[in-house]
mmCIF file of C-alpha atoms in Angstrom:
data_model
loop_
_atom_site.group_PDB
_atom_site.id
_atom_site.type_symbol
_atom_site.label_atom_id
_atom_site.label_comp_id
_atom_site.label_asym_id
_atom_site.label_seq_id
_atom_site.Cartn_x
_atom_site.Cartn_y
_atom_site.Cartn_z
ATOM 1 C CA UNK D 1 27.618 -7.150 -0.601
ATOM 2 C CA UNK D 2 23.800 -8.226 -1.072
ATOM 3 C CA UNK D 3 21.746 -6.313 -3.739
ATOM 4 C CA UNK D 4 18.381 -5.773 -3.560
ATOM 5 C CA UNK D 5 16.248 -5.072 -6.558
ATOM 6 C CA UNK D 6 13.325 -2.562 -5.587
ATOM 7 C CA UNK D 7 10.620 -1.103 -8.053
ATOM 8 C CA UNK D 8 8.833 1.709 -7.113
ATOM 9 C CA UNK D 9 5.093 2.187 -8.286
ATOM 10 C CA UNK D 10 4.439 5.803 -9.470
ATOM 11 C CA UNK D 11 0.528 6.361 -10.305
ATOM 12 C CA UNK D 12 -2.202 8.542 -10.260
ATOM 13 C CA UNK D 13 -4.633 7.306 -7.946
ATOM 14 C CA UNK D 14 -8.284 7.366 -8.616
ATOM 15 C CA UNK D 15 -10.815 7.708 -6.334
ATOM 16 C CA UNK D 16 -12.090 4.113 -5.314
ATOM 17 C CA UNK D 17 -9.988 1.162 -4.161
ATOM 18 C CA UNK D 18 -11.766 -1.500 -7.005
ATOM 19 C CA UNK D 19 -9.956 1.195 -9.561
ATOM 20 C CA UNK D 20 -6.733 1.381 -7.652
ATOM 21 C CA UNK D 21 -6.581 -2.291 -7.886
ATOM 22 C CA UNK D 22 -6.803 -2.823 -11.036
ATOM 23 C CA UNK D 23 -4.668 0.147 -12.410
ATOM 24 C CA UNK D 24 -1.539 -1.314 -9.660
ATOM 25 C CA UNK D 25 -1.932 -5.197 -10.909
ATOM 26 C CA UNK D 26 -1.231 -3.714 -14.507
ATOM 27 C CA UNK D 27 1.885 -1.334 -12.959
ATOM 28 C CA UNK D 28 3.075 -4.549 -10.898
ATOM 29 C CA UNK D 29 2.955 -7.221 -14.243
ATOM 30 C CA UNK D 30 4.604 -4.314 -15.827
ATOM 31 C CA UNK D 31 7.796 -4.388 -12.991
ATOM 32 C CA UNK D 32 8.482 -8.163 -13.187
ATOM 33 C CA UNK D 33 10.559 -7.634 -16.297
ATOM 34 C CA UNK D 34 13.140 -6.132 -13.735
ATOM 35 C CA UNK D 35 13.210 -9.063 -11.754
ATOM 36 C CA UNK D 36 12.670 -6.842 -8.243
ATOM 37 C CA UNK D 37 13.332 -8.418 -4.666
ATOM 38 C CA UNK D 38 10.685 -5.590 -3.239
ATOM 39 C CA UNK D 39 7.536 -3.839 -5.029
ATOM 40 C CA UNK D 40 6.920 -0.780 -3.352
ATOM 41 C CA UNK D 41 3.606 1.695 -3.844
ATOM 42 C CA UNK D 42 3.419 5.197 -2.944
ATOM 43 C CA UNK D 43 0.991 6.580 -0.104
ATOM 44 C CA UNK D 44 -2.825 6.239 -0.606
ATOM 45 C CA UNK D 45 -2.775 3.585 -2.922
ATOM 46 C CA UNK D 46 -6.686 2.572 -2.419
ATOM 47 C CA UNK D 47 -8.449 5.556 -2.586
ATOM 48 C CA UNK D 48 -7.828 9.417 -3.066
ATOM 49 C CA UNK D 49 -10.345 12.047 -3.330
ATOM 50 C CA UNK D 50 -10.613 15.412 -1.306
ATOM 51 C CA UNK D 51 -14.220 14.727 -0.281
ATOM 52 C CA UNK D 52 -14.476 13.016 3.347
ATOM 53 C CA UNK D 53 -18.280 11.754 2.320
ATOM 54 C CA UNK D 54 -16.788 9.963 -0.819
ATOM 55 C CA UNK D 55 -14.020 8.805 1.815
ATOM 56 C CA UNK D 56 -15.952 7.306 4.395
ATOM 57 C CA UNK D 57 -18.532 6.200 1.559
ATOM 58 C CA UNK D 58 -15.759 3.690 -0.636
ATOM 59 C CA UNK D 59 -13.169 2.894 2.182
ATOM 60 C CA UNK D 60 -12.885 -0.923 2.715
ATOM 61 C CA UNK D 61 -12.452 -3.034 5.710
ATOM 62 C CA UNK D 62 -8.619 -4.371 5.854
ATOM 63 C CA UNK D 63 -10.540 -8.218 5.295
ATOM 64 C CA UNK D 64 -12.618 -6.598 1.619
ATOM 65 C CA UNK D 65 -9.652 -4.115 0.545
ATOM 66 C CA UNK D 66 -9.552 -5.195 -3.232
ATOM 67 C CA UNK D 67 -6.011 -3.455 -3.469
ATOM 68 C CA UNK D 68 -4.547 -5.876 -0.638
ATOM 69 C CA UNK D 69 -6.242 -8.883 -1.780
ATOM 70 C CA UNK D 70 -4.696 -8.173 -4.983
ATOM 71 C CA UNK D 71 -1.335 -7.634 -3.513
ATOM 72 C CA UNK D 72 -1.338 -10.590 -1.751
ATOM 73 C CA UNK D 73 -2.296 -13.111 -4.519
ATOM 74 C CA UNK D 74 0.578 -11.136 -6.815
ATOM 75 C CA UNK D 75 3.033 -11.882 -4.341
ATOM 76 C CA UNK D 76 2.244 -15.315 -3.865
ATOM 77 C CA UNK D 77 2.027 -15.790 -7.901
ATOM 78 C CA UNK D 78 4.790 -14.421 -8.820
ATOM 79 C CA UNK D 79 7.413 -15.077 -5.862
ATOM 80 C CA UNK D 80 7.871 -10.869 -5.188
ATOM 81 C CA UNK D 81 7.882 -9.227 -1.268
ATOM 82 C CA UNK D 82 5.247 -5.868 -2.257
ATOM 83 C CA UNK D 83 5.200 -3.152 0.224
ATOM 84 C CA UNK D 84 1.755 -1.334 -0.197
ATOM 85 C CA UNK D 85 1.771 2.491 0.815
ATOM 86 C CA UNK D 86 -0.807 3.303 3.264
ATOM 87 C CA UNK D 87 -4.217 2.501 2.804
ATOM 88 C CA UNK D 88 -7.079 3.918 4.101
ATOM 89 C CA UNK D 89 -9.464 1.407 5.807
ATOM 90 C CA UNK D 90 -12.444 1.468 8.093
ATOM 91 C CA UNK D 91 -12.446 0.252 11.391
ATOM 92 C CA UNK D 92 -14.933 -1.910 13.294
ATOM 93 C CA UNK D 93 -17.363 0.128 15.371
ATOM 94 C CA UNK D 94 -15.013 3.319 14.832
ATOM 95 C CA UNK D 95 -15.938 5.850 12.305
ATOM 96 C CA UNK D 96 -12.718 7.110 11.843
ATOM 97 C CA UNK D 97 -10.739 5.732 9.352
ATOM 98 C CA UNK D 98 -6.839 4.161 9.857
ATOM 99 C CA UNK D 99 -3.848 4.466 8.104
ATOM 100 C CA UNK D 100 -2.038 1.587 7.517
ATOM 101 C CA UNK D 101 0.886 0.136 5.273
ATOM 102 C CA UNK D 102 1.951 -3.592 4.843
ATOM 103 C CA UNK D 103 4.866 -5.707 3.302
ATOM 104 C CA UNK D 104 3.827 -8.670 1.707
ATOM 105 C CA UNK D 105 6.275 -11.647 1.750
ATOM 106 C CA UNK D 106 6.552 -13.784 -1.338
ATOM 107 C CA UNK D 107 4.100 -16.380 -0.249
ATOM 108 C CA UNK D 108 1.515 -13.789 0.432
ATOM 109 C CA UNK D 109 1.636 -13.241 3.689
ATOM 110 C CA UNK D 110 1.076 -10.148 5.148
ATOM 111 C CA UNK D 111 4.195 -10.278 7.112
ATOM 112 C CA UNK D 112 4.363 -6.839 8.976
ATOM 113 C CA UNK D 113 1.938 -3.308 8.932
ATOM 114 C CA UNK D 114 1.923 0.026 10.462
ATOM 115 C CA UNK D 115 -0.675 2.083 11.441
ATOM 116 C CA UNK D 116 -1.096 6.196 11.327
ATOM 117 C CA UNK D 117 -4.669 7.506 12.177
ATOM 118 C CA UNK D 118 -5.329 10.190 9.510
ATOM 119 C CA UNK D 119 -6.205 13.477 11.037
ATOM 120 C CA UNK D 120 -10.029 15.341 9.796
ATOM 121 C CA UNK D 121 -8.689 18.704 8.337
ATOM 122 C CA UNK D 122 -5.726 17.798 7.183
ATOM 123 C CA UNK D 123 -5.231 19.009 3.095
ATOM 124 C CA UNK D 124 -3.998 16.515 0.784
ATOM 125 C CA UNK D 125 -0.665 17.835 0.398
ATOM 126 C CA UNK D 126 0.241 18.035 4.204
ATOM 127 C CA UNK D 127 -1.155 14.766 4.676
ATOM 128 C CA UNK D 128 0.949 13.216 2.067
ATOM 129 C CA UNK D 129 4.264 15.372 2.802
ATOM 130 C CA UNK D 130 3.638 13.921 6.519
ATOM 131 C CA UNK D 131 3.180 10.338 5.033
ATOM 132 C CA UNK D 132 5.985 10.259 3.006
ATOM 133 C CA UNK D 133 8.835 10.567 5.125
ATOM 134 C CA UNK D 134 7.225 7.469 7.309
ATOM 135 C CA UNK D 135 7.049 5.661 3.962
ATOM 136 C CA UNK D 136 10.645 6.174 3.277
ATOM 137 C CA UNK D 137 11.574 4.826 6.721
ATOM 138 C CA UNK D 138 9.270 2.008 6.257
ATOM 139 C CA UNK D 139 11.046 1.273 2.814
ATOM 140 C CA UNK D 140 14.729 1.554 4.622
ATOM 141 C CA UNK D 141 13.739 -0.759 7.028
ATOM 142 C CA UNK D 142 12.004 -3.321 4.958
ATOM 143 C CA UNK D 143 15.354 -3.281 2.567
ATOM 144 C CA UNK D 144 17.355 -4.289 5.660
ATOM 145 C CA UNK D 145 14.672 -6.602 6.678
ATOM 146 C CA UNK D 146 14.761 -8.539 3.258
ATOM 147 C CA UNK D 147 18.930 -8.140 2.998
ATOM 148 C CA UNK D 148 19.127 -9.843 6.604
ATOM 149 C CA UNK D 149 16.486 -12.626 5.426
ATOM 150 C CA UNK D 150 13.554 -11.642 7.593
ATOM 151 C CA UNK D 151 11.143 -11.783 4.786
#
């Protein structure tokens, strides 16, 4: 039987992605002492606020998000697969923002994503009760993706 060693990131977001960043580097040094196959992060994990102005306002492009730069050079630094949680990012020419979570392989590499597009009027909690139960299907399948090698 393979094992798989997964830690999951618990945190309270704050309510800009340069913040985010910084606070999940500190949670992910703090998870290597467990050795994990798989870094996980819970929904919203670059920005969180209730106002859609400070939303649109600090939302990054997927190519500027300092949350999955950061990810990315963690992986590749310290040999770990991270799945990030959905992040919030702008789109080119769209003004609606996109939902979209990633697994990291250990070089890096952004190796697979999915994409949600957040509904306007949606309250926190529904959005994140909706979120969650992809995020748990995206963390079952990424487990079976790493035990079978994919990664």
């Amino acid at each position: 039987m393979t094992y798989i060693k997964i830690s999951q990131i618990q945190f309270e977001g704050k309510s800009t992605p340069y913040e985010n960043a910084e606070i999940l580097e500190n949670y992910f040094k703090k998870t290597l002492i467990f050795k994990p196959d798989l870094i996980t992060t819970p929904e919203c994990s670059n920005i969180i606020t209730a106002s859609n102005i400070h939303l649109i306002k600090h939302s990054n492009y997927q190519s500027d998000c300092p949350v999955l730069k950061m990810a990315k050079s963690f992986a590749k630094l310290n040999q770990v697969n991270i799945n990030i949680g959905s992040l919030l990012l702008k789109q080119k020419n769209k003004k609606k923002l996109i939902n979209r979570s990633f697994l990291i392989n250990k070089a890096g590499s952004i190796k697979k994503y999915s994409c949600s597009q957040p509904r306007v009027g949606y309250t926190l909690e529904t959005f994140l009760s909706k979120n969650l139960q992809t995020e748990v299907a995206a963390l079952s399948k990424d487990a079976i993706d790493l035990s079978n090698g994919v990664l």
